Structure formats: C-alpha cells, structure tokens
Amino acid sequence: GLNFIDLMVRQGNIDNPPKTPLVPGFECSGIVEALGDSVKGFEIGDRVMAFVNYNAWAEVVCTPVEFVYKIPDDMSFSEAAAFPMNFVTAYMMLFEVANLREGMSVLVHSAGGGVGQAVAQLCSTVPNVTVFGTASSFKHEAIKDSVTHLFDRNADYVQEVKRISTDGVDIVLDCLCGENTGKGLSLLKPLGTYILYGSSNMVTGETKSFFSFAKSWWQVEKVNPIKLYEENKVIAGFSLLNLLFKQNRGGLIKSVMDKLLNLYTSKKIKPVVDSLWALEEVKEAMQRIHDRGNIGKLILDVEKAPTPLMANDSTETSEAGEEEEDHEGDNENKERMPFIQ
C-alpha cells in the first residue's frame, strides 16, 4: 500500500526519520512463506495482510505475528494491501476516539483519498450520519454518492458547512493541518471532537522548501485549553503507526481488524483501489498522490511489469503540490491507471 505518510517519510517531515538506505512502506499483502518457531494460527501458504514497521515495499517481508491477519476468501491481494491502514485509521478515529453515534455529522478532508473513502463507508454503517467532504472538483462525480455534502477543496468550506448546518459538525477529521486546524475547531458543535491524523500541507513540492513548511506550521492556530473548556470542545490526535509500533497496542488493533473484516464479509465496506503500479514506477505513483490525483488507494504490485510511458504521461511536479488544471491525461491511459469506481 502507498500512503501519504510515505511522502512525508521521503521528505523527512516526520519525527526521527529513519537513516538511509531503507525500504519504505507500512502495509502489504501476500502469501506466508515461512513461520517463526512459536507462531500459531497461521500456515505456510496462507493469504495474509500485515502492518510492517517499514520494509513493506519488497518481494519478501518479515513482521511480528501480532501484525498479521488472514485475508477473507473473496478479497483480492490488491484490496487487502489497501485495507489495513485506511480502514483501521478511519474506524479508530470515528468509533474509538470520537464515539460516532446515530444522527451525528462528520467533516472529512480529502474525501476521495483512501482514508476519506473508508470514513464515508464506515459512516454509512451508522443510521442518519451526515458526511461533509472536501475534494478536488474533478473527483466529485466519482465520489458524490459516498458523501452527503461535497465541497471543492479550494472553496470556503466553513461557510458552506454553516449554511447547511448552522451549529457546525460533531466530528472534524483533519489530514491537512496548517490553517485548517483553526477552521476545523471553529466548526465544532459543543462536545464535538477535532482529530488531527495527518499534515499533508507540510509536504512541499519536488524539492523540500523550508519556507513552505514553516508557513504551514505557523498557520496552525495555537490552542487555548481555557477556550476549549468554555466552548466544550475536544481536540485529539491519532497516529496508527505510533499506536502499533511505539505504544504496543497491537491487541487493540487486532480487535478492530476483526470488526472491520466482519463488516467486509457482510458487504458493508469495500476498499477502493485507485490503480496498480510496478515497483519501478514508485516515483510516478507518489507524484499521483502528491498532486491529489487518486480516488482511493494506490498499490505497488511486485509482480507487475512497468507500463511503457505514453505520450500523454506526465511526471512533472507542480510547484507546491497543487493539482494541475488538466487532469484528462489521468483518465486517458486506462492501462496505467485503471480506476475502480
């Protein structure tokens, strides 16, 4: 699986970035080739998906058994590689941190991305939940059925939300950071919860710009605990990787995965795979996420041969990670980017 956190790792925009050389990647799917002496519950040949503390983008991966889960019979390997990070993150934020219940409202940014689509699907499992989403306008047609109210990511979504819901929303899920932190807090109803789970605004263009990073950081509104107290608001952060690999909550994540796999087998949720890429194409795949061109999850497939570059392919980088105006090239090369609607 290819995640936005991988771009942050590449640019060093994370706590204690690993020393190079390293193999990136935090989730994968495949077939069990070998077992440790004390491993129980798995056999060689089992189809599995797993969390990995780096090293997932490889033909052979080793990870502790507590991070490994069997794949349901009707789930493909590409779906399995798209499943763990997005759905566990979405589930934990909605149900463990924010306590989503019937009749609540949720604002999610990057509604067309892997986590955004997982959030929308999980919200649909609870009666009468209203989902407000922001996404690039060219994605709206593809994702409009999964979100109650959809806004362009460059629009003034605060006013749009308040026009529909005067009081604001119960839950804000923010993967952008920067100026969106203050906007999200302003939209919370009393007893509402704001959760920061990413900071994609901290990722700059092809070359890392300290000034772009600093500008995004200083746009974060300083949070006053007294103001939170007076307004009855909750502010939280969520990092699945820290929960797994630094805070030893593998048991909790396993119970969440069990619930999610039950939802999958009962056909209530299904990972959205944007496209498959060869390992040699990782630069272009990362660029697609950087430019927010994906709908759902990008997958690196170790068995896939690189697709010959077409005349309309472009790996040029926009200056600051903004979308290019013309996205038609994304859709013309169906072999390279097979959208699954």
mmCIF file of C-alpha atoms in Angstrom:
data_model
loop_
_atom_site.group_PDB
_atom_site.id
_atom_site.type_symbol
_atom_site.label_atom_id
_atom_site.label_comp_id
_atom_site.label_asym_id
_atom_site.label_seq_id
_atom_site.Cartn_x
_atom_site.Cartn_y
_atom_site.Cartn_z
ATOM 1 C CA GLY A 1 0.000 0.000 0.000
ATOM 2 C CA LEU A 2 1.122 3.541 -0.806
ATOM 3 C CA ASN A 3 0.137 6.169 1.783
ATOM 4 C CA PHE A 4 0.633 9.893 2.194
ATOM 5 C CA ILE A 5 2.853 9.168 5.202
ATOM 6 C CA ASP A 6 5.318 7.616 2.726
ATOM 7 C CA LEU A 7 5.710 11.019 1.055
ATOM 8 C CA MET A 8 6.366 12.572 4.458
ATOM 9 C CA VAL A 9 8.990 9.907 5.180
ATOM 10 C CA ARG A 10 10.645 10.652 1.835
ATOM 11 C CA GLN A 11 10.894 14.346 2.691
ATOM 12 C CA GLY A 12 11.902 13.790 6.313
ATOM 13 C CA ASN A 13 8.778 15.548 7.626
ATOM 14 C CA ILE A 14 8.281 13.075 10.479
ATOM 15 C CA ASP A 15 9.656 12.562 13.981
ATOM 16 C CA ASN A 16 13.008 10.766 13.941
ATOM 17 C CA PRO A 17 13.133 9.957 10.221
ATOM 18 C CA PRO A 18 14.986 6.682 9.593
ATOM 19 C CA LYS A 19 18.521 6.700 8.301
ATOM 20 C CA THR A 20 19.023 5.737 4.670
ATOM 21 C CA PRO A 21 19.274 3.338 2.996
ATOM 22 C CA LEU A 22 15.841 1.986 3.886
ATOM 23 C CA VAL A 23 12.909 0.191 2.284
ATOM 24 C CA PRO A 24 9.725 2.273 2.778
ATOM 25 C CA GLY A 25 6.163 1.048 3.259
ATOM 26 C CA PHE A 26 3.954 0.160 6.224
ATOM 27 C CA GLU A 27 1.374 -2.331 4.901
ATOM 28 C CA CYS A 28 1.301 -5.227 2.476
ATOM 29 C CA SER A 29 -0.483 -8.401 1.448
ATOM 30 C CA GLY A 30 0.909 -11.728 0.270
ATOM 31 C CA ILE A 31 1.366 -15.422 0.965
ATOM 32 C CA VAL A 32 3.050 -16.858 4.074
ATOM 33 C CA GLU A 33 6.415 -18.355 3.065
ATOM 34 C CA ALA A 34 7.878 -19.151 6.486
ATOM 35 C CA LEU A 35 6.917 -19.085 10.173
ATOM 36 C CA GLY A 36 8.834 -18.436 13.372
ATOM 37 C CA ASP A 37 9.211 -21.372 15.774
ATOM 38 C CA SER A 38 6.464 -20.253 18.178
ATOM 39 C CA VAL A 39 3.971 -18.880 15.631
ATOM 40 C CA LYS A 40 0.480 -20.352 15.911
ATOM 41 C CA GLY A 41 -2.693 -19.747 13.927
ATOM 42 C CA PHE A 42 -1.011 -19.465 10.518
ATOM 43 C CA GLU A 43 0.293 -21.969 7.994
ATOM 44 C CA ILE A 44 2.640 -21.702 5.041
ATOM 45 C CA GLY A 45 0.533 -20.773 2.010
ATOM 46 C CA ASP A 46 -2.000 -18.665 3.925
ATOM 47 C CA ARG A 47 -3.156 -15.465 2.233
ATOM 48 C CA VAL A 48 -2.455 -12.599 4.644
ATOM 49 C CA MET A 49 -2.210 -8.838 5.027
ATOM 50 C CA ALA A 50 0.064 -7.133 7.518
ATOM 51 C CA PHE A 51 1.363 -3.957 9.097
ATOM 52 C CA VAL A 52 5.128 -3.548 8.837
ATOM 53 C CA ASN A 53 7.398 -1.013 10.576
ATOM 54 C CA TYR A 54 8.985 -0.017 7.232
ATOM 55 C CA ASN A 55 10.211 -2.547 4.638
ATOM 56 C CA ALA A 56 6.769 -3.297 3.143
ATOM 57 C CA TRP A 57 7.735 -2.389 -0.451
ATOM 58 C CA ALA A 58 9.553 -5.646 -1.057
ATOM 59 C CA GLU A 59 9.132 -9.128 -2.510
ATOM 60 C CA VAL A 60 9.776 -10.725 0.905
ATOM 61 C CA VAL A 61 8.636 -9.112 4.167
ATOM 62 C CA CYS A 62 9.124 -10.153 7.799
ATOM 63 C CA THR A 63 6.903 -8.832 10.591
ATOM 64 C CA PRO A 64 5.751 -9.998 14.068
ATOM 65 C CA VAL A 65 2.712 -12.285 14.024
ATOM 66 C CA GLU A 66 0.596 -9.800 16.014
ATOM 67 C CA PHE A 67 0.549 -7.501 12.973
ATOM 68 C CA VAL A 68 -0.621 -10.206 10.514
ATOM 69 C CA TYR A 69 -4.241 -11.002 9.569
ATOM 70 C CA LYS A 70 -5.801 -13.589 7.286
ATOM 71 C CA ILE A 71 -7.415 -12.298 4.098
ATOM 72 C CA PRO A 72 -11.092 -13.225 3.519
ATOM 73 C CA ASP A 73 -11.549 -15.663 0.632
ATOM 74 C CA ASP A 74 -13.325 -13.150 -1.605
ATOM 75 C CA MET A 75 -10.816 -10.305 -1.015
ATOM 76 C CA SER A 76 -8.130 -9.778 -3.661
ATOM 77 C CA PHE A 77 -4.486 -9.130 -2.787
ATOM 78 C CA SER A 78 -4.737 -5.555 -4.057
ATOM 79 C CA GLU A 79 -7.816 -4.918 -1.899
ATOM 80 C CA ALA A 80 -6.002 -6.476 1.066
ATOM 81 C CA ALA A 81 -2.999 -4.181 0.587
ATOM 82 C CA ALA A 82 -5.438 -1.239 0.517
ATOM 83 C CA PHE A 83 -7.307 -2.299 3.641
ATOM 84 C CA PRO A 84 -5.335 -2.109 6.929
ATOM 85 C CA MET A 85 -4.029 1.465 7.154
ATOM 86 C CA ASN A 86 -7.084 3.230 5.747
ATOM 87 C CA PHE A 87 -9.859 1.315 7.452
ATOM 88 C CA VAL A 88 -8.207 0.913 10.862
ATOM 89 C CA THR A 89 -7.362 4.632 10.900
ATOM 90 C CA ALA A 90 -10.916 5.583 9.907
ATOM 91 C CA TYR A 91 -12.524 3.156 12.386
ATOM 92 C CA MET A 92 -10.331 4.162 15.340
ATOM 93 C CA MET A 93 -10.960 7.871 14.791
ATOM 94 C CA LEU A 94 -14.708 7.546 14.315
ATOM 95 C CA PHE A 95 -15.569 4.955 16.956
ATOM 96 C CA GLU A 96 -12.717 4.795 19.489
ATOM 97 C CA VAL A 97 -11.782 8.498 19.675
ATOM 98 C CA ALA A 98 -14.865 10.465 18.550
ATOM 99 C CA ASN A 99 -17.577 7.949 19.593
ATOM 100 C CA LEU A 100 -19.651 8.294 16.406
ATOM 101 C CA ARG A 101 -23.325 7.628 17.031
ATOM 102 C CA GLU A 102 -26.625 7.815 15.192
ATOM 103 C CA GLY A 103 -27.570 11.265 13.908
ATOM 104 C CA MET A 104 -24.100 12.817 14.143
ATOM 105 C CA SER A 105 -22.280 14.811 11.459
ATOM 106 C CA VAL A 106 -18.691 14.429 10.227
ATOM 107 C CA LEU A 107 -16.392 16.669 8.173
ATOM 108 C CA VAL A 108 -13.588 14.834 6.365
ATOM 109 C CA HIS A 109 -10.927 16.365 4.117
ATOM 110 C CA SER A 110 -9.520 14.581 1.049
ATOM 111 C CA ALA A 111 -12.795 12.690 0.785
ATOM 112 C CA GLY A 112 -11.635 10.988 -2.406
ATOM 113 C CA GLY A 113 -8.495 9.511 -0.836
ATOM 114 C CA GLY A 114 -8.079 6.126 0.811
ATOM 115 C CA VAL A 115 -8.912 7.232 4.368
ATOM 116 C CA GLY A 116 -11.646 9.592 3.146
ATOM 117 C CA GLN A 117 -13.426 6.802 1.301
ATOM 118 C CA ALA A 118 -13.053 4.474 4.312
ATOM 119 C CA VAL A 119 -14.542 7.165 6.569
ATOM 120 C CA ALA A 120 -17.511 7.640 4.221
ATOM 121 C CA GLN A 121 -18.184 3.890 4.070
ATOM 122 C CA LEU A 122 -17.959 3.424 7.849
ATOM 123 C CA CYS A 123 -20.262 6.411 8.431
ATOM 124 C CA SER A 124 -22.843 4.694 6.226
ATOM 125 C CA THR A 125 -22.948 1.776 8.707
ATOM 126 C CA VAL A 126 -24.443 4.116 11.347
ATOM 127 C CA PRO A 127 -28.010 5.415 10.834
ATOM 128 C CA ASN A 128 -28.559 9.020 9.829
ATOM 129 C CA VAL A 129 -24.945 10.214 9.827
ATOM 130 C CA THR A 130 -24.289 13.304 7.682
ATOM 131 C CA VAL A 131 -20.884 13.410 5.963
ATOM 132 C CA PHE A 132 -19.415 16.695 4.743
ATOM 133 C CA GLY A 133 -16.398 16.188 2.489
ATOM 134 C CA THR A 134 -13.853 18.335 0.670
ATOM 135 C CA ALA A 135 -12.167 17.078 -2.503
ATOM 136 C CA SER A 136 -10.794 18.330 -5.797
ATOM 137 C CA SER A 137 -13.669 19.173 -8.132
ATOM 138 C CA PHE A 138 -12.647 16.645 -10.804
ATOM 139 C CA LYS A 139 -13.288 13.841 -8.262
ATOM 140 C CA HIS A 140 -16.804 14.933 -7.344
ATOM 141 C CA GLU A 141 -18.637 12.879 -9.953
ATOM 142 C CA ALA A 142 -16.875 9.674 -8.884
ATOM 143 C CA ILE A 143 -17.397 10.070 -5.121
ATOM 144 C CA LYS A 144 -20.626 12.080 -4.874
ATOM 145 C CA ASP A 145 -22.682 9.049 -3.792
ATOM 146 C CA SER A 146 -20.435 8.312 -0.790
ATOM 147 C CA VAL A 147 -20.661 11.794 0.767
ATOM 148 C CA THR A 148 -23.786 13.707 1.814
ATOM 149 C CA HIS A 149 -22.422 17.185 1.022
ATOM 150 C CA LEU A 150 -19.325 17.603 -1.154
ATOM 151 C CA PHE A 151 -17.313 20.820 -1.498
ATOM 152 C CA ASP A 152 -14.376 21.837 -3.664
ATOM 153 C CA ARG A 153 -11.148 21.686 -1.673
ATOM 154 C CA ASN A 154 -10.339 25.292 -2.621
ATOM 155 C CA ALA A 155 -13.774 26.655 -1.655
ATOM 156 C CA ASP A 156 -14.665 28.337 1.648
ATOM 157 C CA TYR A 157 -15.952 25.120 3.169
ATOM 158 C CA VAL A 158 -16.522 26.711 6.596
ATOM 159 C CA GLN A 159 -19.263 28.947 5.210
ATOM 160 C CA GLU A 160 -20.658 26.111 3.082
ATOM 161 C CA VAL A 161 -20.957 23.815 6.102
ATOM 162 C CA LYS A 162 -22.525 26.541 8.270
ATOM 163 C CA ARG A 163 -25.011 27.337 5.528
ATOM 164 C CA ILE A 164 -26.263 23.733 5.729
ATOM 165 C CA SER A 165 -25.698 23.145 9.453
ATOM 166 C CA THR A 166 -25.756 26.391 11.439
ATOM 167 C CA ASP A 167 -24.300 24.765 14.557
ATOM 168 C CA GLY A 168 -21.443 23.101 12.672
ATOM 169 C CA VAL A 169 -20.499 19.424 12.937
ATOM 170 C CA ASP A 170 -19.863 16.830 15.652
ATOM 171 C CA ILE A 171 -16.584 15.434 14.280
ATOM 172 C CA VAL A 172 -13.793 17.003 12.187
ATOM 173 C CA LEU A 173 -11.159 14.671 10.714
ATOM 174 C CA ASP A 174 -8.192 16.752 9.562
ATOM 175 C CA CYS A 175 -5.347 15.333 7.480
ATOM 176 C CA LEU A 176 -4.251 18.754 6.186
ATOM 177 C CA CYS A 177 -3.150 20.770 9.250
ATOM 178 C CA GLY A 178 -1.986 24.349 8.697
ATOM 179 C CA GLU A 179 -4.782 26.906 8.587
ATOM 180 C CA ASN A 180 -7.376 24.096 8.515
ATOM 181 C CA THR A 181 -6.806 23.420 12.221
ATOM 182 C CA GLY A 182 -8.419 26.695 13.257
ATOM 183 C CA LYS A 183 -11.179 26.285 10.672
ATOM 184 C CA GLY A 184 -11.965 22.797 11.928
ATOM 185 C CA LEU A 185 -12.137 23.870 15.560
ATOM 186 C CA SER A 186 -14.439 26.763 14.638
ATOM 187 C CA LEU A 187 -16.867 24.317 13.028
ATOM 188 C CA LEU A 188 -17.226 22.047 16.062
ATOM 189 C CA LYS A 189 -20.515 21.852 17.921
ATOM 190 C CA PRO A 190 -20.394 21.785 21.737
ATOM 191 C CA LEU A 191 -18.993 18.357 22.786
ATOM 192 C CA GLY A 192 -17.638 17.978 19.246
ATOM 193 C CA THR A 193 -14.282 16.332 18.533
ATOM 194 C CA TYR A 194 -11.499 17.575 16.235
ATOM 195 C CA ILE A 195 -8.926 14.906 15.290
ATOM 196 C CA LEU A 196 -5.635 15.636 13.534
ATOM 197 C CA TYR A 197 -4.346 12.499 11.816
ATOM 198 C CA GLY A 198 -2.004 13.890 9.176
ATOM 199 C CA SER A 199 -0.365 17.042 7.881
ATOM 200 C CA SER A 200 -0.330 16.859 4.107
ATOM 201 C CA ASN A 201 0.028 20.651 3.897
ATOM 202 C CA MET A 202 3.519 20.139 5.349
ATOM 203 C CA VAL A 203 4.581 18.233 2.228
ATOM 204 C CA THR A 204 6.050 20.640 -0.285
ATOM 205 C CA GLY A 205 6.888 20.373 -3.976
ATOM 206 C CA GLU A 206 9.502 18.151 -5.581
ATOM 207 C CA THR A 207 12.214 19.975 -3.672
ATOM 208 C CA LYS A 208 11.746 20.369 0.050
ATOM 209 C CA SER A 209 11.169 24.015 0.877
ATOM 210 C CA PHE A 210 11.784 25.030 4.483
ATOM 211 C CA PHE A 211 9.787 28.225 3.956
ATOM 212 C CA SER A 212 6.723 26.333 2.665
ATOM 213 C CA PHE A 213 6.946 24.015 5.652
ATOM 214 C CA ALA A 214 7.355 26.875 8.118
ATOM 215 C CA LYS A 215 4.431 28.788 6.607
ATOM 216 C CA SER A 216 2.129 25.784 7.020
ATOM 217 C CA TRP A 217 3.315 25.257 10.583
ATOM 218 C CA TRP A 218 2.747 28.860 11.646
ATOM 219 C CA GLN A 219 -0.757 28.795 10.183
ATOM 220 C CA VAL A 220 -1.729 26.280 12.868
ATOM 221 C CA GLU A 221 -3.903 28.076 15.370
ATOM 222 C CA LYS A 222 -2.464 27.937 18.881
ATOM 223 C CA VAL A 223 -4.965 26.036 21.024
ATOM 224 C CA ASN A 224 -6.031 27.627 24.303
ATOM 225 C CA PRO A 225 -7.200 25.000 26.849
ATOM 226 C CA ILE A 226 -9.390 27.595 28.612
ATOM 227 C CA LYS A 227 -11.192 28.250 25.324
ATOM 228 C CA LEU A 228 -11.741 24.502 24.851
ATOM 229 C CA TYR A 229 -13.196 24.366 28.360
ATOM 230 C CA GLU A 230 -15.517 27.305 27.761
ATOM 231 C CA GLU A 231 -16.722 26.004 24.393
ATOM 232 C CA ASN A 232 -16.978 22.321 25.407
ATOM 233 C CA LYS A 233 -14.762 21.124 22.570
ATOM 234 C CA VAL A 234 -12.418 18.158 22.294
ATOM 235 C CA ILE A 235 -9.139 18.217 20.356
ATOM 236 C CA ALA A 236 -7.303 14.954 19.670
ATOM 237 C CA GLY A 237 -4.538 13.450 17.589
ATOM 238 C CA PHE A 238 -4.300 9.997 16.048
ATOM 239 C CA SER A 239 -1.285 8.143 14.662
ATOM 240 C CA LEU A 240 -1.880 4.489 13.813
ATOM 241 C CA LEU A 241 1.833 3.790 13.271
ATOM 242 C CA ASN A 242 2.770 5.140 16.699
ATOM 243 C CA LEU A 243 -0.062 3.157 18.279
ATOM 244 C CA LEU A 244 1.222 -0.028 16.647
ATOM 245 C CA PHE A 245 4.978 0.290 16.782
ATOM 246 C CA LYS A 246 5.734 2.671 19.676
ATOM 247 C CA GLN A 247 2.816 2.235 22.077
ATOM 248 C CA ASN A 248 2.303 -1.536 21.810
ATOM 249 C CA ARG A 249 -1.423 -1.522 21.081
ATOM 250 C CA GLY A 250 -1.351 -4.436 18.628
ATOM 251 C CA GLY A 251 -4.047 -6.271 20.608
ATOM 252 C CA LEU A 252 -6.461 -3.344 20.323
ATOM 253 C CA ILE A 253 -5.775 -3.052 16.587
ATOM 254 C CA LYS A 254 -6.446 -6.785 16.161
ATOM 255 C CA SER A 255 -9.898 -6.429 17.751
ATOM 256 C CA VAL A 256 -10.617 -3.506 15.400
ATOM 257 C CA MET A 257 -9.459 -5.559 12.393
ATOM 258 C CA ASP A 258 -11.808 -8.371 13.428
ATOM 259 C CA LYS A 259 -14.730 -5.928 13.421
ATOM 260 C CA LEU A 260 -13.684 -4.468 10.075
ATOM 261 C CA LEU A 261 -13.330 -7.882 8.432
ATOM 262 C CA ASN A 262 -16.831 -8.766 9.650
ATOM 263 C CA LEU A 263 -18.102 -5.572 8.007
ATOM 264 C CA TYR A 264 -16.259 -6.555 4.812
ATOM 265 C CA THR A 265 -17.655 -10.101 4.713
ATOM 266 C CA SER A 266 -21.153 -8.705 5.283
ATOM 267 C CA LYS A 267 -20.518 -6.404 2.265
ATOM 268 C CA LYS A 268 -20.901 -3.171 4.238
ATOM 269 C CA ILE A 269 -17.419 -1.871 3.400
ATOM 270 C CA LYS A 270 -15.016 -2.433 0.497
ATOM 271 C CA PRO A 271 -11.608 -0.855 -0.122
ATOM 272 C CA VAL A 272 -11.422 1.438 -3.148
ATOM 273 C CA VAL A 273 -8.318 0.721 -5.256
ATOM 274 C CA ASP A 274 -7.300 3.614 -7.489
ATOM 275 C CA SER A 275 -4.552 1.914 -9.511
ATOM 276 C CA LEU A 276 -1.764 -0.669 -9.540
ATOM 277 C CA TRP A 277 1.880 0.278 -10.135
ATOM 278 C CA ALA A 278 5.123 -1.613 -10.628
ATOM 279 C CA LEU A 279 7.845 -1.016 -8.026
ATOM 280 C CA GLU A 280 9.869 0.737 -10.732
ATOM 281 C CA GLU A 281 7.020 3.261 -11.086
ATOM 282 C CA VAL A 282 7.036 4.376 -7.465
ATOM 283 C CA LYS A 283 8.105 7.917 -8.387
ATOM 284 C CA GLU A 284 5.096 8.381 -10.675
ATOM 285 C CA ALA A 285 2.786 6.739 -8.133
ATOM 286 C CA MET A 286 3.996 9.079 -5.395
ATOM 287 C CA GLN A 287 3.516 12.031 -7.733
ATOM 288 C CA ARG A 288 -0.113 10.992 -8.254
ATOM 289 C CA ILE A 289 -0.741 11.110 -4.508
ATOM 290 C CA HIS A 290 1.254 14.334 -4.157
ATOM 291 C CA ASP A 291 -0.936 16.024 -6.785
ATOM 292 C CA ARG A 292 -4.046 14.531 -5.151
ATOM 293 C CA GLY A 293 -4.986 12.778 -8.368
ATOM 294 C CA ASN A 294 -6.071 9.471 -6.796
ATOM 295 C CA ILE A 295 -9.530 8.222 -5.914
ATOM 296 C CA GLY A 296 -8.920 5.569 -3.275
ATOM 297 C CA LYS A 297 -5.681 3.685 -2.745
ATOM 298 C CA LEU A 298 -2.586 3.261 -4.907
ATOM 299 C CA ILE A 299 -0.967 -0.187 -4.765
ATOM 300 C CA LEU A 300 2.586 -1.231 -5.610
ATOM 301 C CA ASP A 301 2.458 -4.701 -7.221
ATOM 302 C CA VAL A 302 5.775 -6.590 -7.148
ATOM 303 C CA GLU A 303 4.585 -8.859 -9.978
ATOM 304 C CA LYS A 304 3.530 -6.038 -12.299
ATOM 305 C CA ALA A 305 5.812 -5.060 -15.172
ATOM 306 C CA PRO A 306 6.305 -1.314 -15.677
ATOM 307 C CA THR A 307 3.884 0.205 -18.152
ATOM 308 C CA PRO A 308 5.653 1.799 -21.151
ATOM 309 C CA LEU A 309 5.467 5.568 -20.861
ATOM 310 C CA MET A 310 2.772 7.004 -23.097
ATOM 311 C CA ALA A 311 2.957 10.343 -24.875
ATOM 312 C CA ASN A 312 0.345 11.815 -22.556
ATOM 313 C CA ASP A 313 2.009 10.586 -19.357
ATOM 314 C CA SER A 314 3.498 13.314 -17.221
ATOM 315 C CA THR A 315 5.592 13.095 -14.099
ATOM 316 C CA GLU A 316 6.210 16.809 -13.935
ATOM 317 C CA THR A 317 5.785 18.275 -10.495
ATOM 318 C CA SER A 318 3.675 21.327 -9.843
ATOM 319 C CA GLU A 319 5.400 23.957 -7.753
ATOM 320 C CA ALA A 320 3.715 23.357 -4.408
ATOM 321 C CA GLY A 321 1.738 20.161 -4.764
ATOM 322 C CA GLU A 322 -1.355 21.806 -6.203
ATOM 323 C CA GLU A 323 -3.340 19.972 -8.850
ATOM 324 C CA GLU A 324 -2.663 20.786 -12.444
ATOM 325 C CA GLU A 325 -5.646 22.214 -14.272
ATOM 326 C CA ASP A 326 -5.730 19.467 -16.881
ATOM 327 C CA HIS A 327 -6.398 16.038 -15.374
ATOM 328 C CA GLU A 328 -7.677 14.440 -18.531
ATOM 329 C CA GLY A 329 -4.373 12.675 -19.081
ATOM 330 C CA ASP A 330 -5.018 10.697 -15.870
ATOM 331 C CA ASN A 331 -8.077 9.090 -17.385
ATOM 332 C CA GLU A 332 -6.866 8.559 -20.944
ATOM 333 C CA ASN A 333 -4.238 5.953 -20.111
ATOM 334 C CA LYS A 334 -6.535 3.248 -18.768
ATOM 335 C CA GLU A 335 -3.823 0.611 -18.749
ATOM 336 C CA ARG A 336 -1.656 2.662 -16.458
ATOM 337 C CA MET A 337 -4.340 3.900 -14.110
ATOM 338 C CA PRO A 338 -7.306 1.520 -14.021
ATOM 339 C CA PHE A 339 -9.899 3.335 -11.936
ATOM 340 C CA ILE A 340 -12.290 1.180 -9.968
ATOM 341 C CA GLN A 341 -15.425 3.197 -9.467
#
